[in-house]
Amino acid sequence: MDRRDDAPAYPVGLRLAGRRVVVVGGGQVAQRRLPALLSAGADVVVVAPEVTPSVEAMADAGELRWERRPYRSGDLAEAWYALVATRDPAANAAASAEAEERRVWCVRSDNAREASAWTPATGRTDGLTVAVLSGGDPRRSAGVRDAVVEGLRDGTLVSPRYRDRTPGVALVGGGPGDPDLITVRGRRLLAAADVVIADRLGPRDLLDELPPHVEVIDAAKIPYGRAMAQEAINAALIEHAKAGKAVVRLKGGDPFVFGRGMEEAQALAAAGIPVTVVPGISSSISVPGAAGIPVTHRGVAHEFTVVSGHFAPDDARSLVDWPALARMRGTLVLLMAVERIGAIADALIAGGRPAGTPVAVVQEGTTAAQRRVDATLASVARTVTEEGVRPPAVVVVGDVVTVGGPGGAYTEGNVHG
């Protein structure tokens, strides 16, 4: 036995930009491999009498050159790398032999032992390339590749940057509460943070996964006067970022949906701090969905409006045109409205919205404590009081509330009033 059969492969990354690469064969194997070669900037020539429609489309678009003929001796002249993947074993053997003679690294799809190079199972994320070789077991390679890439993407594997890391602040939307509903990018930035300044409505369970050296600051406990809450948070973000730390501002939902994210971004920009904004899943659509309520539904609602209930309709500080909302036929989603739901319901009824309009109040949506209370505009204030509903909760007003059946056919823990 040739001692090369048992020797491990030596891993190396090929820089193929502008260099000639020859692909012998135009079938499914070539179709899978070509996008990565093109992404690497290789000057690709495909030699094959026939190719798949996808490969032909690449040729038509000018991404590669297609020689419409079988392989012949001399095709690998001046090549740096070759992929041999035809259905003809004799042609594969001949091309492989030419590659050996010309000292061209060659991958063979039909006989890995006769090849001078192997294609690893490859994945890419956040500027990293993960390549795995397992000595002839491609399924094992792919499984390890997938596990590593997924871990890097969701933050369970931490790969902090050192050479090119830039201190700054990431405004991360944590989603509606379930830690699984944060975005992949948000979770990755959270895992690489030095300091995390978190809202009470953010996905708190994620904080337990952070390494011990990460400083976690509860934004609700930053010392400030009654009117200085946001200014104090801005100051804390700037202070830690200027100290060279990677800072994550972890917010519930989406940073720019009633989250004051732009205020923080503007303050950081004024201080010369780099800012990254990571959108999050807003509770305005995710919480109703988790409770079995579509905010739109064909034939029922063609629009939905998200409204802040932070100020009551008769409060001079309110910017909401409540009479206009009352005249609309679509869905209203009210955030921060539990404490003022009675006044809001009265304003909607006074503006023309029927008193019998279905209403659902979903408390602590997407978490283990989620519960849904159903009512109408006429009864919602009384129902919320009787059932002891407390913030955080999302209020949905409109006929979509009953689309999924009474109380939502796909949820548990519902109360009807």
Short mmCIF file of C-alpha atoms in Angstrom, two decimals:
data_model
loop_
_atom_site.label_atom_id
_atom_site.label_comp_id
_atom_site.label_asym_id
_atom_site.label_seq_id
_atom_site.Cartn_x
_atom_site.Cartn_y
_atom_site.Cartn_z
CA MET A 1 0.00 0.00 0.00
CA ASP A 2 1.22 3.47 -0.84
CA ARG A 3 2.11 5.20 2.44
CA ARG A 4 0.30 8.28 1.11
CA ASP A 5 -3.02 6.50 1.61
CA ASP A 6 -2.70 6.71 5.40
CA ALA A 7 -1.08 10.13 5.67
CA PRO A 8 -3.36 12.94 6.89
CA ALA A 9 -4.13 15.77 4.50
CA TYR A 10 -2.24 19.00 5.02
CA PRO A 11 -4.81 21.84 5.31
CA VAL A 12 -4.18 25.00 3.37
CA GLY A 13 -6.24 27.86 1.99
CA LEU A 14 -5.87 28.49 -1.73
CA ARG A 15 -5.95 32.07 -2.97
CA LEU A 16 -7.31 31.63 -6.47
CA ALA A 17 -8.27 35.18 -7.42
CA GLY A 18 -7.31 35.76 -11.06
CA ARG A 19 -5.79 32.30 -11.37
CA ARG A 20 -6.81 29.65 -13.91
CA VAL A 21 -9.02 26.87 -12.54
CA VAL A 22 -10.23 24.07 -14.78
CA VAL A 23 -13.41 22.14 -14.01
CA VAL A 24 -13.74 18.95 -16.05
CA GLY A 25 -17.42 18.04 -16.14
CA GLY A 26 -20.56 20.14 -15.90
CA GLY A 27 -22.93 18.05 -13.81
CA GLN A 28 -24.27 18.36 -10.28
CA VAL A 29 -20.85 18.18 -8.61
CA ALA A 30 -19.53 21.03 -10.70
CA GLN A 31 -22.71 23.00 -10.09
CA ARG A 32 -22.21 22.74 -6.33
CA ARG A 33 -18.52 23.65 -6.40
CA LEU A 34 -18.54 26.48 -8.94
CA PRO A 35 -20.14 29.22 -6.77
CA ALA A 36 -17.33 28.99 -4.20
CA LEU A 37 -14.67 29.08 -6.91
CA LEU A 38 -16.31 32.11 -8.48
CA SER A 39 -16.60 33.81 -5.09
CA ALA A 40 -12.85 33.24 -4.65
CA GLY A 41 -12.30 35.21 -7.86
CA ALA A 42 -10.93 32.29 -9.86
CA ASP A 43 -10.66 32.42 -13.65
CA VAL A 44 -12.82 29.34 -14.26
CA VAL A 45 -12.94 27.23 -17.41
CA VAL A 46 -15.50 24.40 -17.61
CA VAL A 47 -14.75 21.60 -20.04
CA ALA A 48 -17.79 19.43 -20.77
CA PRO A 49 -19.99 18.49 -23.74
CA GLU A 50 -23.09 19.23 -21.66
CA VAL A 51 -23.73 21.13 -18.44
CA THR A 52 -26.66 21.67 -16.09
CA PRO A 53 -28.95 24.66 -16.71
CA SER A 54 -27.41 26.44 -13.70
CA VAL A 55 -23.88 26.04 -15.03
CA GLU A 56 -25.02 27.19 -18.47
CA ALA A 57 -26.57 30.27 -16.86
CA MET A 58 -23.22 31.08 -15.21
CA ALA A 59 -21.55 30.82 -18.59
CA ASP A 60 -24.18 32.96 -20.28
CA ALA A 61 -23.71 35.60 -17.58
CA GLY A 62 -19.97 35.70 -18.26
CA GLU A 63 -19.01 34.33 -14.85
CA LEU A 64 -17.01 31.50 -16.43
CA ARG A 65 -15.98 30.09 -19.82
CA TRP A 66 -17.51 26.89 -21.12
CA GLU A 67 -15.63 24.70 -23.61
CA ARG A 68 -18.40 22.51 -25.12
CA ARG A 69 -16.42 19.33 -25.66
CA PRO A 70 -14.96 16.35 -23.80
CA TYR A 71 -11.68 16.60 -21.90
CA ARG A 72 -8.51 16.31 -23.93
CA SER A 73 -4.84 16.27 -23.00
CA GLY A 74 -3.43 19.74 -22.46
CA ASP A 75 -6.58 21.24 -20.89
CA LEU A 76 -4.79 21.69 -17.57
CA ALA A 77 -1.92 23.72 -18.99
CA GLU A 78 -1.19 26.76 -16.80
CA ALA A 79 -3.93 25.76 -14.34
CA TRP A 80 -3.43 26.26 -10.62
CA TYR A 81 -6.25 23.99 -9.52
CA ALA A 82 -8.46 21.38 -11.15
CA LEU A 83 -11.76 19.75 -10.29
CA VAL A 84 -12.43 16.51 -12.17
CA ALA A 85 -16.06 15.44 -12.05
CA THR A 86 -17.27 13.66 -15.17
CA ARG A 87 -19.23 10.41 -15.45
CA ASP A 88 -16.44 8.86 -17.51
CA PRO A 89 -13.87 7.07 -15.27
CA ALA A 90 -11.32 6.98 -18.09
CA ALA A 91 -11.56 10.73 -18.67
CA ASN A 92 -11.30 11.34 -14.93
CA ALA A 93 -8.19 9.17 -14.69
CA ALA A 94 -6.57 10.89 -17.69
CA ALA A 95 -7.25 14.38 -16.32
CA SER A 96 -5.99 13.35 -12.91
CA ALA A 97 -2.80 11.96 -14.46
CA GLU A 98 -2.23 15.21 -16.36
CA ALA A 99 -2.70 17.18 -13.16
CA GLU A 100 -0.09 15.01 -11.43
CA GLU A 101 2.33 15.48 -14.29
CA ARG A 102 1.85 19.25 -14.36
CA ARG A 103 1.93 19.62 -10.54
CA VAL A 104 -1.62 20.96 -10.47
CA TRP A 105 -3.63 20.31 -7.31
CA CYS A 106 -6.53 18.14 -8.37
CA VAL A 107 -9.79 17.02 -6.73
CA ARG A 108 -11.55 13.95 -8.11
CA SER A 109 -15.21 13.39 -7.36
CA ASP A 110 -15.14 9.68 -8.26
CA ASN A 111 -11.97 8.56 -6.49
CA ALA A 112 -10.66 10.59 -3.59
CA ARG A 113 -7.66 8.30 -3.02
CA GLU A 114 -6.33 9.03 -6.50
CA ALA A 115 -6.65 12.79 -6.00
CA SER A 116 -3.89 15.11 -4.85
CA ALA A 117 -6.35 17.36 -3.01
CA TRP A 118 -9.64 17.01 -1.13
CA THR A 119 -12.46 19.50 -0.88
CA PRO A 120 -13.32 20.15 2.76
CA ALA A 121 -16.80 20.70 4.10
CA THR A 122 -16.84 24.48 4.18
CA GLY A 123 -18.98 27.11 5.88
CA ARG A 124 -18.62 30.85 6.27
CA THR A 125 -19.83 33.32 8.87
CA ASP A 126 -18.78 36.79 10.02
CA GLY A 127 -15.57 36.81 7.99
CA LEU A 128 -14.52 33.31 9.09
CA THR A 129 -14.15 30.27 6.87
CA VAL A 130 -14.59 26.92 8.59
CA ALA A 131 -13.20 23.95 6.64
CA VAL A 132 -13.34 20.38 7.94
CA LEU A 133 -11.63 17.24 6.62
CA SER A 134 -12.31 13.84 8.17
CA GLY A 135 -10.25 11.48 6.05
CA GLY A 136 -12.85 10.19 3.63
CA ASP A 137 -16.02 10.55 5.71
CA PRO A 138 -17.82 13.51 4.08
CA ARG A 139 -20.94 13.20 6.24
CA ARG A 140 -18.87 13.50 9.39
CA SER A 141 -17.06 16.50 7.93
CA ALA A 142 -20.36 18.17 7.11
CA GLY A 143 -21.75 17.45 10.58
CA VAL A 144 -18.76 18.99 12.32
CA ARG A 145 -18.81 21.94 9.91
CA ASP A 146 -22.49 22.59 10.61
CA ALA A 147 -22.03 22.38 14.38
CA VAL A 148 -19.11 24.83 14.38
CA VAL A 149 -20.76 27.32 12.03
CA GLU A 150 -24.04 27.22 13.95
CA GLY A 151 -22.18 27.72 17.22
CA LEU A 152 -20.36 30.75 15.81
CA ARG A 153 -23.59 32.18 14.45
CA ASP A 154 -25.66 31.79 17.60
CA GLY A 155 -22.90 32.77 20.01
CA THR A 156 -22.49 29.42 21.78
CA LEU A 157 -18.97 29.33 20.31
CA VAL A 158 -17.19 32.63 20.96
CA SER A 159 -14.62 33.88 18.46
CA PRO A 160 -13.67 37.40 19.61
CA ARG A 161 -11.79 39.59 17.16
CA TYR A 162 -8.33 40.78 18.16
CA ARG A 163 -6.50 42.31 15.20
CA ASP A 164 -9.32 44.29 13.61
CA ARG A 165 -11.72 44.71 16.49
CA THR A 166 -13.09 48.24 16.74
CA PRO A 167 -14.49 49.41 20.09
CA GLY A 168 -18.00 50.75 19.82
CA VAL A 169 -21.62 50.13 20.67
CA ALA A 170 -24.09 47.71 19.13
CA LEU A 171 -27.75 48.55 19.60
CA VAL A 172 -29.23 45.07 19.62
CA GLY A 173 -32.92 44.30 19.42
CA GLY A 174 -33.43 41.28 21.65
CA GLY A 175 -36.90 40.38 20.43
CA PRO A 176 -40.10 39.93 22.42
CA GLY A 177 -38.70 37.89 25.32
CA ASP A 178 -38.04 34.32 24.22
CA PRO A 179 -34.22 34.06 24.05
CA ASP A 180 -34.47 31.94 20.89
CA LEU A 181 -36.03 34.89 19.04
CA ILE A 182 -32.98 37.16 19.08
CA THR A 183 -31.32 37.42 15.67
CA VAL A 184 -28.22 35.39 14.88
CA ARG A 185 -26.14 38.57 14.55
CA GLY A 186 -27.47 39.95 17.80
CA ARG A 187 -26.58 36.82 19.70
CA ARG A 188 -23.10 36.75 18.17
CA LEU A 189 -22.41 40.36 19.17
CA LEU A 190 -23.74 39.68 22.64
CA ALA A 191 -21.36 36.74 23.04
CA ALA A 192 -18.38 38.93 22.04
CA ALA A 193 -19.26 41.90 24.28
CA ASP A 194 -17.20 43.29 27.15
CA VAL A 195 -20.11 45.28 28.58
CA VAL A 196 -23.86 44.71 28.21
CA ILE A 197 -26.34 47.40 29.22
CA ALA A 198 -29.69 45.66 29.30
CA ASP A 199 -33.33 46.73 29.52
CA ARG A 200 -35.65 44.83 31.82
CA LEU A 201 -37.73 43.81 28.78
CA GLY A 202 -34.78 42.26 26.98
CA PRO A 203 -34.31 38.47 26.81
CA ARG A 204 -32.90 38.05 30.32
CA ASP A 205 -32.09 34.36 29.94
CA LEU A 206 -29.33 35.23 27.46
CA LEU A 207 -27.44 37.12 30.15
CA ASP A 208 -26.85 33.88 32.06
CA GLU A 209 -24.91 32.52 29.09
CA LEU A 210 -22.33 35.33 29.08
CA PRO A 211 -18.75 34.61 30.19
CA PRO A 212 -17.87 35.71 33.76
CA HIS A 213 -15.70 38.61 32.60
CA VAL A 214 -18.59 40.39 30.86
CA GLU A 215 -19.94 43.32 32.85
CA VAL A 216 -23.73 43.32 32.82
CA ILE A 217 -25.45 46.59 33.74
CA ASP A 218 -29.17 46.80 34.40
CA ALA A 219 -30.28 50.02 32.70
CA ALA A 220 -33.10 50.36 35.22
CA LYS A 221 -30.56 50.63 38.04
CA ILE A 222 -28.27 53.28 36.55
CA PRO A 223 -28.38 56.22 38.99
CA TYR A 224 -30.28 59.17 37.56
CA GLY A 225 -32.86 61.78 38.42
CA ARG A 226 -36.47 61.30 37.42
CA ALA A 227 -36.08 63.20 34.15
CA MET A 228 -32.56 62.03 33.32
CA ALA A 229 -33.00 58.31 32.62
CA GLN A 230 -32.10 58.35 28.92
CA GLU A 231 -29.29 60.85 29.36
CA ALA A 232 -27.71 58.64 32.03
CA ILE A 233 -27.93 55.56 29.79
CA ASN A 234 -26.35 57.50 26.93
CA ALA A 235 -23.53 58.62 29.23
CA ALA A 236 -22.89 55.05 30.37
CA LEU A 237 -22.71 53.81 26.79
CA ILE A 238 -20.26 56.54 25.83
CA GLU A 239 -18.12 56.03 28.94
CA HIS A 240 -17.60 52.30 28.39
CA ALA A 241 -17.07 52.65 24.64
CA LYS A 242 -14.42 55.35 25.15
CA ALA A 243 -12.67 53.01 27.55
CA GLY A 244 -12.08 50.71 24.57
CA LYS A 245 -14.82 48.20 25.41
CA ALA A 246 -17.12 46.39 23.01
CA VAL A 247 -20.53 47.46 24.31
CA VAL A 248 -23.93 45.94 23.59
CA ARG A 249 -27.08 47.87 24.39
CA LEU A 250 -29.57 45.02 24.68
CA LYS A 251 -33.13 46.21 24.19
CA GLY A 252 -36.47 44.44 24.04
CA GLY A 253 -38.15 44.08 20.65
CA ASP A 254 -36.62 46.31 18.00
CA PRO A 255 -34.41 49.29 18.97
CA PHE A 256 -36.35 51.67 16.73
CA VAL A 257 -39.90 50.66 17.66
CA PHE A 258 -40.66 52.79 20.74
CA GLY A 259 -37.19 51.84 21.98
CA ARG A 260 -35.38 55.20 21.87
CA GLY A 261 -32.73 53.54 19.77
CA MET A 262 -32.25 56.56 17.54
CA GLU A 263 -31.75 58.82 20.56
CA GLU A 264 -28.93 56.57 21.69
CA ALA A 265 -27.46 56.30 18.18
CA GLN A 266 -27.46 60.09 17.83
CA ALA A 267 -25.78 60.58 21.20
CA LEU A 268 -23.11 58.03 20.34
CA ALA A 269 -22.51 59.52 16.90
CA ALA A 270 -22.13 62.99 18.42
CA ALA A 271 -19.48 61.56 20.76
CA GLY A 272 -17.63 59.95 17.85
CA ILE A 273 -18.52 56.39 18.88
CA PRO A 274 -19.06 53.80 16.11
CA VAL A 275 -22.59 52.40 16.22
CA THR A 276 -23.97 49.15 14.85
CA VAL A 277 -27.75 48.75 14.73
CA VAL A 278 -29.09 45.19 14.84
CA PRO A 279 -32.85 45.10 14.21
CA GLY A 280 -34.94 42.86 16.41
CA ILE A 281 -38.27 41.07 16.15
CA SER A 282 -40.86 43.59 17.31
CA SER A 283 -43.39 42.50 19.90
CA SER A 284 -46.02 44.32 17.84
CA ILE A 285 -46.18 41.43 15.37
CA SER A 286 -44.47 38.54 17.16
CA VAL A 287 -46.55 38.54 20.35
CA PRO A 288 -49.91 38.48 18.53
CA GLY A 289 -48.54 35.73 16.31
CA ALA A 290 -47.42 33.70 19.32
CA ALA A 291 -50.95 34.02 20.71
CA GLY A 292 -52.54 32.78 17.47
CA ILE A 293 -53.49 36.20 16.11
CA PRO A 294 -52.43 37.32 12.62
CA VAL A 295 -52.18 41.10 12.45
CA THR A 296 -53.42 40.86 8.85
CA HIS A 297 -55.61 38.23 7.21
CA ARG A 298 -57.05 37.98 3.72
CA GLY A 299 -60.57 39.32 3.63
CA VAL A 300 -60.38 40.60 7.22
CA ALA A 301 -57.65 43.22 7.54
CA HIS A 302 -55.49 44.77 4.85
CA GLU A 303 -53.47 46.95 7.20
CA PHE A 304 -52.29 47.14 10.77
CA THR A 305 -51.22 50.16 12.78
CA VAL A 306 -48.85 50.08 15.73
CA VAL A 307 -49.61 52.73 18.32
CA SER A 308 -47.97 53.77 21.57
CA GLY A 309 -50.35 53.94 24.52
CA HIS A 310 -47.77 55.67 26.67
CA PHE A 311 -50.00 58.75 26.86
CA ALA A 312 -53.79 58.67 27.22
CA PRO A 313 -55.88 60.12 24.35
CA ASP A 314 -56.70 63.26 26.37
CA ASP A 315 -53.05 63.89 27.31
CA ALA A 316 -51.68 67.00 25.60
CA ARG A 317 -48.39 65.19 24.98
CA SER A 318 -50.01 62.50 22.83
CA LEU A 319 -49.12 62.66 19.12
CA VAL A 320 -51.74 60.07 18.09
CA ASP A 321 -54.78 61.01 16.02
CA TRP A 322 -57.24 58.78 17.89
CA PRO A 323 -60.35 59.84 15.90
CA ALA A 324 -58.57 58.85 12.67
CA LEU A 325 -57.58 55.50 14.16
CA ALA A 326 -61.18 54.89 15.22
CA ARG A 327 -62.34 55.31 11.62
CA MET A 328 -59.88 52.76 10.26
CA ARG A 329 -61.12 49.24 9.60
CA GLY A 330 -57.82 47.40 10.04
CA THR A 331 -55.96 46.05 13.05
CA LEU A 332 -54.69 48.24 15.87
CA VAL A 333 -51.74 46.99 17.89
CA LEU A 334 -51.25 48.94 21.11
CA LEU A 335 -47.97 48.87 23.04
CA MET A 336 -47.53 50.24 26.55
CA ALA A 337 -51.30 50.61 26.76
CA VAL A 338 -52.47 48.37 29.62
CA GLU A 339 -52.63 51.11 32.23
CA ARG A 340 -54.62 53.41 29.91
CA ILE A 341 -56.72 50.85 28.06
CA GLY A 342 -60.01 52.18 29.44
CA ALA A 343 -59.44 55.69 28.14
CA ILE A 344 -58.16 54.35 24.83
CA ALA A 345 -61.19 52.07 24.37
CA ASP A 346 -63.53 54.98 25.16
CA ALA A 347 -61.79 57.18 22.59
CA LEU A 348 -62.03 54.51 19.90
CA ILE A 349 -65.73 53.91 20.58
CA ALA A 350 -66.40 57.66 20.62
CA GLY A 351 -64.65 57.93 17.25
CA GLY A 352 -66.88 55.32 15.66
CA ARG A 353 -65.24 51.98 16.31
CA PRO A 354 -67.99 49.49 17.29
CA ALA A 355 -68.13 48.71 20.99
CA GLY A 356 -68.26 45.00 20.15
CA THR A 357 -64.94 45.03 18.30
CA PRO A 358 -62.87 42.03 19.47
CA VAL A 359 -59.86 42.79 21.66
CA ALA A 360 -57.07 40.51 22.89
CA VAL A 361 -54.51 41.38 25.54
CA VAL A 362 -51.39 39.19 25.51
CA GLN A 363 -49.25 39.44 28.63
CA GLU A 364 -45.55 38.48 28.60
CA GLY A 365 -45.83 37.14 25.08
CA THR A 366 -43.43 34.41 23.84
CA THR A 367 -42.27 33.63 27.39
CA ALA A 368 -43.24 30.75 29.65
CA ALA A 369 -45.57 33.14 31.50
CA GLN A 370 -47.55 34.13 28.37
CA ARG A 371 -51.29 34.39 28.76
CA ARG A 372 -54.03 35.83 26.58
CA VAL A 373 -57.18 37.62 27.76
CA ASP A 374 -60.04 38.18 25.29
CA ALA A 375 -62.66 40.91 25.49
CA THR A 376 -64.34 43.64 23.42
CA LEU A 377 -63.74 47.36 23.33
CA ALA A 378 -66.69 47.80 25.67
CA SER A 379 -65.43 45.25 28.21
CA VAL A 380 -61.65 45.31 27.93
CA ALA A 381 -61.03 47.78 30.79
CA ARG A 382 -63.11 45.73 33.20
CA THR A 383 -61.59 42.44 32.02
CA VAL A 384 -58.01 43.67 32.39
CA THR A 385 -58.76 44.78 35.96
CA GLU A 386 -60.59 41.59 36.92
CA GLU A 387 -57.90 39.34 35.49
CA GLY A 388 -55.04 41.33 36.97
CA VAL A 389 -53.27 41.89 33.66
CA ARG A 390 -49.99 43.72 34.10
CA PRO A 391 -47.33 45.07 31.72
CA PRO A 392 -45.60 44.05 29.58
CA ALA A 393 -48.58 43.26 27.40
CA VAL A 394 -49.65 43.81 23.80
CA VAL A 395 -53.22 44.80 22.99
CA VAL A 396 -54.73 43.79 19.64
CA VAL A 397 -57.95 45.45 18.44
CA GLY A 398 -59.83 44.19 15.40
CA ASP A 399 -61.59 41.28 13.76
CA VAL A 400 -58.29 39.39 13.33
CA VAL A 401 -58.56 38.53 17.03
CA THR A 402 -61.18 35.88 16.25
CA VAL A 403 -59.63 34.45 13.06
CA GLY A 404 -57.93 31.64 14.93
CA GLY A 405 -61.08 30.68 16.79
CA PRO A 406 -62.27 31.72 20.26
CA GLY A 407 -59.27 32.71 22.29
CA GLY A 408 -56.87 31.46 19.66
CA ALA A 409 -57.00 27.83 18.61
CA TYR A 410 -53.23 27.46 18.72
CA THR A 411 -52.46 28.75 22.21
CA GLU A 412 -52.97 27.85 25.85
CA GLY A 413 -53.69 29.78 29.01
CA ASN A 414 -56.38 32.03 27.58
CA VAL A 415 -59.12 33.89 29.42
CA HIS A 416 -62.26 35.31 27.82
CA GLY A 417 -64.15 38.35 29.06
#
